[in-house]
Coordinates of C-alpha atoms in Angstrom, one line a residue:
M125 CA 77.1 22.5 15.7
L126 CA 74.8 22.0 19.0
E127 CA 76.3 22.1 22.7
P128 CA 74.7 20.6 25.6
I129 CA 74.0 23.1 28.3
R130 CA 72.4 21.0 30.9
R131 CA 70.3 17.7 31.3
I132 CA 67.2 18.2 33.1
G133 CA 64.9 15.1 34.5
E134 CA 65.6 11.7 34.5
Q135 CA 68.8 10.9 32.3
D136 CA 67.8 7.4 30.9
G137 CA 65.0 5.4 29.8
D138 CA 61.7 6.3 27.8
N139 CA 61.1 10.1 27.4
G140 CA 64.4 10.6 29.3
A141 CA 66.9 13.6 28.7
E142 CA 68.9 11.8 25.8
E143 CA 65.2 11.4 23.8
N144 CA 64.1 14.9 24.0
L145 CA 66.1 18.2 23.0
L146 CA 65.5 21.9 23.6
V147 CA 67.7 24.4 21.5
V148 CA 68.0 28.1 21.3
G149 CA 69.1 29.6 18.5
D150 CA 68.3 30.2 15.1
N151 CA 65.9 27.3 13.6
A152 CA 67.5 27.2 10.3
D153 CA 70.9 26.4 12.0
V154 CA 69.6 24.3 14.2
L155 CA 67.7 22.3 11.1
R156 CA 71.2 22.1 9.3
S157 CA 72.7 20.4 12.3
L158 CA 70.1 17.9 12.7
N159 CA 70.7 17.2 9.0
K160 CA 74.4 17.7 8.7
V161 CA 76.1 16.5 12.1
P162 CA 76.5 12.8 12.1
E163 CA 75.8 12.1 15.6
L164 CA 72.5 14.1 15.1
A165 CA 71.6 12.8 11.6
D166 CA 71.9 9.5 13.0
R167 CA 68.9 10.2 15.3
Y168 CA 67.0 12.7 13.0
F169 CA 67.6 12.5 9.4
G170 CA 64.6 10.7 7.7
K171 CA 63.1 9.8 11.4
I172 CA 60.8 12.7 12.3
K173 CA 57.6 11.5 12.1
L174 CA 55.7 14.9 12.8
C175 CA 56.7 18.3 12.4
Y176 CA 54.4 21.0 13.4
I177 CA 55.2 24.6 12.9
D178 CA 53.3 27.5 13.6
P179 CA 55.6 30.4 12.0
P180 CA 55.4 34.2 12.5
F181 CA 52.1 34.8 10.5
N182 CA 53.2 38.1 9.0
T183 CA 50.6 40.2 10.3
G184 CA 52.2 43.7 9.8
G185 CA 52.3 44.3 13.7
A186 CA 54.0 43.1 16.5
F187 CA 53.1 40.1 19.1
G188 CA 53.7 42.1 22.3
T189 CA 57.3 42.4 23.2
H190 CA 57.9 38.5 22.0
Y191 CA 58.1 38.8 18.1
D192 CA 58.5 41.3 15.6
D193 CA 56.5 40.0 13.0
A194 CA 56.4 42.5 10.2
L195 CA 58.0 41.0 7.6
E196 CA 57.9 41.6 3.7
H197 CA 55.8 38.8 1.8
S198 CA 58.9 37.9 -0.1
I199 CA 61.4 38.2 3.1
W200 CA 58.5 36.0 4.6
L201 CA 58.4 33.5 1.8
T202 CA 62.2 33.3 1.5
M203 CA 62.7 32.6 5.3
M204 CA 59.7 29.8 5.2
D205 CA 61.3 28.4 2.1
E206 CA 64.6 27.6 3.6
R207 CA 63.2 26.2 6.4
L208 CA 60.4 24.0 4.6
R209 CA 63.5 22.5 2.3
L210 CA 66.0 21.7 5.7
I211 CA 62.5 20.0 7.4
Q212 CA 61.7 17.8 4.3
P213 CA 64.6 15.5 4.5
L214 CA 64.2 14.9 8.1
L215 CA 60.6 13.5 7.8
R216 CA 60.3 9.8 7.8
R217 CA 58.7 8.1 4.7
D218 CA 55.3 7.7 6.5
G219 CA 55.6 11.5 8.2
S220 CA 53.6 14.4 7.9
I221 CA 54.2 18.1 8.5
W222 CA 51.4 20.5 9.7
V223 CA 51.8 24.1 9.1
H224 CA 49.8 26.5 11.2
V225 CA 48.6 29.9 9.4
D226 CA 46.2 32.7 9.2
E227 CA 44.7 34.3 6.4
N228 CA 47.5 36.9 5.9
E229 CA 49.9 34.0 4.3
S230 CA 47.6 31.1 4.2
H231 CA 47.3 31.4 0.2
R232 CA 51.0 31.8 -0.1
M233 CA 52.2 28.9 1.9
R234 CA 49.8 26.5 0.3
M235 CA 51.9 27.2 -3.1
L236 CA 55.3 26.9 -1.2
L237 CA 54.0 23.9 0.2
D238 CA 53.1 22.5 -3.4
E239 CA 56.5 23.6 -4.6
V240 CA 58.6 21.9 -1.6
F241 CA 56.6 18.8 -0.9
G242 CA 54.7 18.3 -3.9
I243 CA 51.1 18.8 -4.8
E244 CA 50.5 14.8 -4.8
A245 CA 51.6 15.5 -1.2
Y246 CA 48.8 17.8 0.0
A247 CA 46.9 15.6 2.7
G248 CA 44.2 18.0 3.8
E249 CA 43.9 21.1 6.0
I250 CA 42.3 21.4 9.2
V251 CA 40.1 24.7 10.0
W252 CA 40.7 25.5 13.8
Q253 CA 38.1 28.0 15.4
K254 CA 40.6 29.9 17.6
T255 CA 38.0 32.4 19.0
Y256 CA 34.0 32.5 19.4
A257 CA 34.1 36.3 20.3
A258 CA 33.9 38.6 17.4
K259 CA 35.9 41.9 17.8
M260 CA 33.5 44.6 17.4
D261 CA 36.2 47.4 16.3
A262 CA 37.6 45.2 13.3
K263 CA 38.0 47.2 10.4
H264 CA 37.0 43.9 8.2
V265 CA 34.9 40.6 8.5
P266 CA 37.0 39.3 11.7
G267 CA 39.0 36.2 11.8
S268 CA 37.6 33.5 13.8
H269 CA 39.6 30.6 12.6
D270 CA 43.4 29.4 11.3
T271 CA 44.3 27.2 8.9
I272 CA 46.5 24.1 9.4
F273 CA 47.9 22.4 6.5
I274 CA 48.8 18.9 6.1
Y275 CA 51.3 17.3 3.6
R276 CA 52.9 13.7 3.6
Q277 CA 56.5 13.7 3.1
R278 CA 57.1 13.6 -0.5
G279 CA 56.3 10.3 -2.0
G280 CA 55.3 9.4 1.4
T281 CA 52.4 7.1 2.7
W282 CA 51.2 9.1 5.6
Q283 CA 47.6 8.4 6.7
P284 CA 45.5 10.2 9.5
K285 CA 44.7 7.8 12.5
P286 CA 41.2 8.2 14.0
L287 CA 41.3 9.7 17.5
K288 CA 40.3 7.4 20.2
G289 CA 38.4 8.1 23.5
K290 CA 36.9 6.5 26.4
A291 CA 32.8 6.0 25.7
K292 CA 31.6 9.3 27.4
V293 CA 29.2 7.5 29.9
K294 CA 28.7 7.9 33.7
F295 CA 28.2 4.5 35.5
P296 CA 26.0 5.5 38.5
F297 CA 24.5 1.8 39.2
T298 CA 26.3 -1.1 40.9
E299 CA 25.5 -4.7 40.8
T300 CA 25.5 -7.1 43.6
D301 CA 28.9 -8.1 42.6
G302 CA 30.3 -4.3 42.5
R303 CA 30.5 -3.9 38.8
K304 CA 29.4 -0.6 37.7
Y305 CA 27.1 0.0 34.9
A306 CA 24.9 2.6 33.3
T307 CA 21.7 2.1 31.4
F308 CA 20.2 3.3 28.1
P309 CA 16.8 3.0 26.6
L310 CA 16.2 -0.1 24.4
R311 CA 13.6 2.1 22.5
K312 CA 15.2 4.2 19.8
W313 CA 13.5 7.5 18.3
G314 CA 13.8 9.3 15.2
S315 CA 11.3 10.8 12.6
N316 CA 8.0 10.1 12.7
S317 CA 8.6 7.5 9.7
L318 CA 11.0 5.5 11.5
R319 CA 8.7 2.4 12.1
E320 CA 8.3 2.4 8.2
E321 CA 12.1 2.9 7.6
A322 CA 13.0 0.2 10.0
P323 CA 10.1 -2.4 10.1
S324 CA 12.7 -5.0 11.8
G325 CA 12.6 -3.2 15.1
W326 CA 8.7 -2.9 15.1
F327 CA 7.3 -5.6 17.8
P328 CA 6.7 -6.4 21.1
I329 CA 8.6 -7.4 24.0
T330 CA 7.0 -9.2 27.2
A331 CA 7.7 -7.3 30.4
P332 CA 8.2 -9.4 33.6
T333 CA 4.6 -8.5 34.3
G334 CA 3.6 -10.5 31.2
D335 CA 2.2 -7.4 29.4
E336 CA 3.4 -6.7 25.7
V337 CA 5.6 -3.5 25.6
W338 CA 5.8 -1.8 22.0
P339 CA 8.6 0.9 21.6
I340 CA 6.1 3.5 21.7
R341 CA 6.5 6.9 23.5
P342 CA 4.1 8.2 26.0
D343 CA 2.9 10.8 23.4
G344 CA 2.2 8.1 21.0
R345 CA 5.4 8.3 18.7
E346 CA 6.1 5.4 17.5
G347 CA 9.8 4.1 17.4
T348 CA 11.9 0.8 17.1
W349 CA 13.9 -1.4 19.3
R350 CA 17.8 -0.8 18.8
W351 CA 17.7 -4.7 19.0
G352 CA 16.5 -7.3 17.0
R353 CA 14.7 -10.2 18.2
D354 CA 17.4 -12.8 18.3
K355 CA 19.9 -10.3 20.5
I356 CA 17.1 -9.6 22.9
A357 CA 16.5 -13.3 23.5
S358 CA 20.3 -14.1 23.8
D359 CA 20.9 -10.9 25.9
A360 CA 18.0 -10.8 28.0
H361 CA 20.5 -10.7 30.8
L362 CA 21.4 -7.3 29.9
I363 CA 18.0 -6.0 30.1
E364 CA 16.6 -4.1 32.9
W365 CA 13.0 -3.1 33.3
K366 CA 12.2 0.4 35.0
N367 CA 9.2 2.4 35.6
G368 CA 8.3 4.8 33.1
R369 CA 6.7 8.3 33.2
N370 CA 3.4 7.0 33.2
G371 CA 4.3 4.1 35.7
E372 CA 4.5 1.4 32.8
L373 CA 7.5 -0.6 32.5
Q374 CA 10.0 0.1 30.1
P375 CA 13.2 -1.8 28.9
Y376 CA 16.9 -0.3 29.4
V377 CA 19.9 -1.9 28.2
K378 CA 23.1 -2.4 30.6
Q379 CA 26.2 -1.3 29.6
Y380 CA 29.0 -2.3 32.2
A381 CA 32.3 0.2 33.2
Q382 CA 34.9 -2.5 31.9
N383 CA 33.0 -3.0 28.6
A384 CA 32.6 0.8 28.0
G385 CA 36.1 0.3 25.6
E386 CA 37.2 2.9 23.4
E387 CA 35.6 4.6 20.4
S388 CA 37.3 5.7 17.4
I389 CA 36.5 9.0 16.2
P390 CA 37.0 9.9 12.3
V391 CA 39.0 13.0 11.8
D392 CA 37.0 15.7 10.0
S393 CA 38.6 19.3 8.7
W394 CA 36.5 21.2 11.0
W395 CA 37.9 21.6 14.7
D396 CA 35.6 23.6 16.7
R397 CA 36.3 25.2 20.1
F398 CA 35.0 22.5 21.7
K399 CA 37.2 19.8 20.0
A400 CA 40.3 21.9 20.3
G401 CA 39.9 24.6 22.5
T402 CA 40.7 28.1 21.7
N403 CA 43.7 31.0 22.1
K404 CA 41.6 32.0 25.2
D405 CA 41.9 28.5 26.8
A406 CA 45.4 28.5 26.0
K407 CA 46.0 32.1 28.1
R408 CA 44.3 30.9 31.0
H409 CA 46.7 28.0 31.0
L410 CA 49.7 30.1 30.6
R411 CA 48.5 32.5 33.0
Q412 CA 48.0 29.8 35.4
L413 CA 51.8 28.5 34.8
F414 CA 53.0 32.2 34.5
P415 CA 50.9 34.5 36.8
N416 CA 53.1 37.5 36.9
Q417 CA 54.2 37.6 33.4
D418 CA 52.9 39.1 30.2
V419 CA 51.9 35.9 28.1
F420 CA 51.5 35.5 24.5
A421 CA 48.6 37.0 22.6
T422 CA 48.0 33.9 20.3
P423 CA 49.0 30.9 22.0
K424 CA 48.1 27.4 21.1
P425 CA 46.1 25.4 23.4
E426 CA 47.5 21.9 24.5
V427 CA 44.2 20.2 23.5
L428 CA 44.9 21.5 19.8
L429 CA 48.4 20.1 19.6
S430 CA 47.1 16.6 21.2
R431 CA 44.7 16.3 18.5
I432 CA 47.2 16.7 15.9
I433 CA 49.8 14.5 17.8
Q434 CA 47.2 11.7 18.3
V435 CA 46.1 11.9 14.4
A436 CA 49.9 11.9 13.2
T437 CA 52.1 9.9 15.8
D438 CA 52.0 6.8 17.8
E439 CA 53.9 6.6 21.1
N440 CA 57.9 6.9 21.2
D441 CA 57.6 8.8 17.7
I442 CA 59.6 12.0 17.0
V443 CA 57.8 15.4 17.0
L444 CA 59.9 18.4 15.9
D445 CA 58.6 22.0 16.1
C446 CA 61.3 24.3 15.1
F447 CA 59.1 27.6 16.1
A448 CA 58.7 26.6 19.7
G449 CA 56.9 30.2 20.9
S450 CA 55.8 29.4 24.4
G451 CA 56.5 25.8 24.0
T452 CA 53.2 24.0 23.8
T453 CA 54.3 21.5 21.1
A454 CA 57.3 20.1 23.3
A455 CA 55.2 20.3 26.5
T456 CA 52.2 18.1 25.0
A457 CA 54.4 15.9 22.9
H458 CA 56.1 14.8 26.4
K459 CA 52.8 14.0 28.4
L460 CA 51.5 12.0 25.4
R461 CA 54.8 10.1 25.7
R462 CA 56.3 11.1 22.3
R463 CA 59.6 12.1 21.9
W464 CA 60.4 15.5 20.8
V465 CA 62.8 18.2 19.5
T466 CA 62.0 22.1 19.5
C467 CA 63.8 25.1 19.2
E468 CA 63.5 29.0 19.8
L469 CA 65.6 31.8 18.5
S470 CA 64.6 34.0 21.5
L471 CA 67.0 33.1 24.6
A472 CA 64.1 35.3 26.5
N473 CA 61.2 33.3 25.7
V474 CA 63.4 30.4 26.8
D475 CA 64.2 31.6 30.1
R476 CA 60.8 33.0 30.8
F477 CA 58.3 30.5 29.0
I478 CA 59.8 27.2 27.9
L479 CA 62.6 26.1 29.9
P480 CA 60.2 26.5 32.9
R481 CA 57.4 25.3 31.4
L482 CA 59.1 22.0 30.4
R483 CA 60.6 22.0 34.0
A484 CA 56.9 22.1 35.3
V485 CA 56.1 19.2 33.0
V486 CA 58.8 16.9 34.2
D487 CA 58.0 17.8 37.9
G488 CA 54.4 16.9 37.3
T489 CA 53.6 20.5 38.7
D490 CA 51.9 21.6 35.2
T491 CA 48.4 20.2 35.9
G492 CA 46.5 22.2 33.2
G493 CA 46.1 21.5 29.3
V494 CA 46.3 18.0 28.9
S495 CA 47.8 17.0 31.9
G496 CA 43.5 15.9 32.9
E497 CA 41.4 14.3 30.7
S498 CA 38.4 16.4 30.9
T499 CA 35.0 14.9 29.5
L500 CA 31.7 16.8 29.0
I501 CA 29.0 14.2 29.6
L502 CA 25.3 13.8 29.9
S503 CA 23.8 11.4 32.1
A504 CA 23.1 8.4 30.9
D505 CA 19.5 8.2 31.8
S506 CA 18.7 11.9 30.2
P507 CA 16.3 11.6 27.4
A508 CA 18.5 13.9 25.0
L509 CA 21.3 11.2 24.9
D510 CA 19.7 9.6 22.0
V511 CA 19.4 13.0 20.3
L512 CA 22.5 15.3 20.9
S513 CA 26.0 15.3 21.8
P514 CA 27.1 16.6 25.1
E515 CA 28.3 19.6 23.5
Q516 CA 25.1 20.1 21.5
A517 CA 23.3 19.4 24.6
L518 CA 25.4 22.4 26.3
E519 CA 24.6 24.9 23.5
F520 CA 21.1 23.9 23.5
G521 CA 20.9 24.7 27.4
K522 CA 22.5 28.4 26.9
V523 CA 19.9 29.1 24.1
L524 CA 17.1 27.9 26.4
R525 CA 17.8 29.9 28.9
T526 CA 18.4 33.0 26.9
M527 CA 14.8 32.3 25.2
A528 CA 13.0 31.7 28.5
A529 CA 14.5 34.4 30.0
E530 CA 13.3 36.4 26.9
L531 CA 9.9 35.1 27.0
G532 CA 9.5 35.1 31.2
L533 CA 9.2 31.7 31.0
S534 CA 12.2 30.8 33.4
K535 CA 10.0 29.2 36.0
S536 CA 7.9 27.1 33.7
S537 CA 7.9 23.5 34.5
A538 CA 8.2 22.4 30.6
V539 CA 11.5 24.8 30.6
K540 CA 12.4 22.9 33.8
E541 CA 12.3 19.5 32.4
L542 CA 14.3 20.4 29.1
R543 CA 16.8 22.4 31.2
D544 CA 17.1 19.1 33.5
A545 CA 17.2 16.8 30.1
V546 CA 19.9 18.4 28.5
K547 CA 22.2 19.2 31.8
T548 CA 25.9 18.7 31.4
T549 CA 28.7 18.1 33.8
M550 CA 32.5 18.2 33.4
E551 CA 34.5 15.2 34.7
T552 CA 38.4 15.6 34.9
K553 CA 40.8 13.0 35.8
L554 CA 44.5 13.9 36.2
Q555 CA 46.7 11.9 33.7
W556 CA 50.0 13.0 33.6
T557 CA 51.8 13.4 37.0
G558 CA 55.4 14.0 35.9
G559 CA 58.4 12.2 34.2
G560 CA 61.0 11.9 31.8
G561 CA 63.4 14.9 31.0
F562 CA 65.1 16.7 28.1
T563 CA 68.5 17.9 27.3
F564 CA 68.9 21.9 27.1
A565 CA 71.2 22.9 24.3
Q566 CA 72.4 26.0 22.3
L567 CA 73.9 26.6 18.9
A568 CA 77.8 26.6 18.9
P569 CA 79.2 30.0 18.7
K570 CA 80.6 31.2 15.4
M571 CA 84.1 30.0 14.6
Y572 CA 84.8 32.2 11.6
D573 CA 84.0 35.7 10.5
V574 CA 84.3 37.7 7.4
I575 CA 86.4 41.0 7.9
E576 CA 86.8 42.9 4.4
G577 CA 86.1 39.8 2.7
I578 CA 88.7 37.6 4.5
T579 CA 87.6 34.9 6.5
V580 CA 89.2 34.8 9.6
L581 CA 88.8 32.4 12.7
T582 CA 86.8 34.2 15.8
D583 CA 88.4 33.9 19.6
A584 CA 85.6 30.8 20.1
A585 CA 87.9 28.6 17.7
K586 CA 90.1 26.6 19.8
G587 CA 90.3 23.3 21.7
A588 CA 87.5 20.7 21.8
R589 CA 84.8 23.2 20.8
F590 CA 86.7 24.1 17.4
A591 CA 87.3 20.3 16.7
D592 CA 83.7 19.5 17.4
H593 CA 82.8 22.0 14.6
V594 CA 85.5 21.0 12.3
A595 CA 84.3 17.8 12.6
A596 CA 80.8 18.5 12.0
Q597 CA 81.5 20.7 9.0
L598 CA 83.6 17.6 7.1
N599 CA 81.3 15.1 8.2
F600 CA 83.3 13.5 10.3
R601 CA 82.0 11.3 13.3
R602 CA 83.4 12.6 16.9
A603 CA 85.8 10.0 17.9
Q604 CA 88.8 10.5 19.8
H605 CA 91.6 7.7 18.9
G606 CA 95.0 8.7 19.6
P607 CA 95.7 12.4 18.3
F608 CA 92.6 12.1 16.1
V609 CA 89.4 13.7 17.0
G610 CA 87.0 12.2 14.4
A611 CA 86.7 9.4 11.7
R612 CA 84.7 9.0 8.3
G613 CA 85.3 5.2 7.0
N614 CA 89.0 4.9 6.8
Q615 CA 90.2 8.3 7.2
R616 CA 90.9 10.1 10.2
L617 CA 90.5 13.9 11.7
A618 CA 93.0 15.3 13.3
V619 CA 92.8 19.3 14.5
L620 CA 95.9 21.2 15.9
D621 CA 96.2 24.4 17.5
G622 CA 99.3 26.7 17.0
V623 CA 101.8 26.3 14.1
V624 CA 102.9 23.0 13.0
F625 CA 106.0 21.2 12.3
E626 CA 107.1 18.7 10.2
E627 CA 107.7 16.6 12.8
D628 CA 103.9 16.7 14.1
L629 CA 102.7 15.5 10.7
R630 CA 104.9 12.9 10.9
Q631 CA 103.9 11.6 14.4
L632 CA 100.1 11.7 12.9
Q633 CA 101.2 9.5 9.8
A634 CA 102.8 7.1 12.3
E635 CA 99.5 6.7 14.1
L636 CA 97.7 5.7 11.1
E637 CA 96.9 1.7 10.1
P638 CA 98.2 1.0 6.5
T639 CA 94.9 1.2 5.0
E640 CA 94.2 4.5 6.8
S641 CA 94.5 8.5 5.6
A642 CA 94.3 11.5 7.5
V643 CA 92.7 15.1 7.1
V644 CA 94.6 17.6 9.3
V645 CA 93.4 21.0 10.0
V646 CA 95.9 23.6 11.1
S647 CA 95.9 26.9 12.1
G648 CA 99.3 27.3 10.6
L649 CA 102.6 25.6 8.9
D650 CA 106.2 26.5 8.8
A651 CA 107.7 25.8 5.6
S652 CA 109.4 22.4 6.2
A653 CA 105.9 21.3 7.2
Q654 CA 104.2 22.7 3.8
R655 CA 107.1 20.9 2.0
W656 CA 106.4 17.4 3.8
A657 CA 102.5 17.8 3.3
A658 CA 102.9 18.6 -0.3
A659 CA 104.8 15.4 -0.6
H660 CA 102.5 13.1 1.5
R661 CA 99.0 13.9 0.0
S662 CA 97.9 10.6 -0.6
S663 CA 98.0 9.5 3.3
V664 CA 97.9 13.3 5.1
R665 CA 95.9 15.9 3.5
V666 CA 96.9 19.3 5.4
V667 CA 94.3 22.2 5.3
R668 CA 94.7 25.6 6.8
A669 CA 91.8 26.8 9.3
P670 CA 89.6 28.3 7.8
D671 CA 90.2 26.8 4.5
Y672 CA 88.7 23.8 5.3
L673 CA 85.2 25.2 4.7
N674 CA 86.2 25.7 1.2
F675 CA 88.1 22.3 1.1
W676 CA 85.0 20.6 2.2
K677 CA 82.8 22.4 -0.4
A678 CA 85.5 21.7 -3.2
S679 CA 86.5 18.2 -1.9
R680 CA 90.0 18.9 -2.7
A681 CA 92.8 19.6 -0.6
Y682 CA 94.7 23.2 -0.8
L683 CA 98.2 21.9 -0.1

């Protein structure tokens, strides 16, 4: 059973406090509550679109002061098996689970996922480049990647969504009507045999001067035109003529900002540091948020979670992470306008990291991670634009500088020209400025304990809290109606403190409609009440606390 502690941020509306849930407590108990408590099951059972988990990797060491990660393989597998089986019924038919592991348990986790979700539910795996600087003191081949296994819901229909992004182009020019635009060469270069491979693109174009222009480089290399004859004729207004390096006119194509649109980027299994960030990027973000804290050793960057969430969900879908860690999944899901549920065992982690981080997301004071859209770009006029991606140009520039320094060519005009050709810049535009809210909750305290083999109620088992617990355990929906605290079909639930007498039971029976019956959980009964209850089982079932636990399991009354 979950107990709200407080609600933070906007209470209602999309992504308000009613939509999102942070719970402190053991994730197995939290997952059971999402599955079984009627009010929670209504919201989450079979309705989770994405579950991402980054469980302890069982490395045989400790992650600083945050987690003890030294578990025996069998214990780790048992722990993960229980949680995966609790997650599985929560997923939608078109949902997926993404499980993040390293080399220590990846082979075992793959077999466990096959068993829980079915071999046919396997939907791929992502190799994420978590670091790019190998450890010099490693005792074996140092790992620079993690693996993320993807499984559909058992018998499900999930398919990956292509990533979408704005075309990475600057628009440095302005028309007389104010429209911004960029240009790129109409010529297309490739191999020396490009003309033979695409002969339809080999023809002359008449320049404004009346000269014929062929798709030939100044060095004599032959290419083709990007457009065919018909398109060049119909879209001549989009062609701008500029002076080339040797002074001759060359055609360029205009691309207007409002027509840049979105491009679909197919998802592959290799997510390098340019696509999905690194542990170092995530630590830098956490240090920005918590400058005086000893942050996690291997946090996951928001850009990694952003890719996962975009591939696996749409806006307003529910994202679940039951190993919250530093809260990256919830923070990223919130910024991407998804609903989310996350839980964390360590109250210290919640107080020091997750709660203040999610407050910063809601308040708009977290400007790191995916709060801003950062784009690595090449100039629209760069001659490398047709050959290299911005990421490749960045890497080429680094290699070029290193080689030029080694060979003493840093001041060479040719090297300078190459350096200018592959110059990249990073543009960042703030996308997230705050909003929404979430509910911070905890697991209710234990209502019973076992002492020397005898089940007894704890001091917490009283009042409304105990009634909530009993209703959840017996699968009654919490509903106050006169003396009754829960309802399930035509059955009512009453939870009574202290010793109950015959008159108490008679009054409860009088409150029932002719078609209704009642389950009454009591702390104690006097003799007359016991005799009355035995004679009226058909309408009023009386169960002693904590015998209601066995009553529910056996589906029978004890009196």
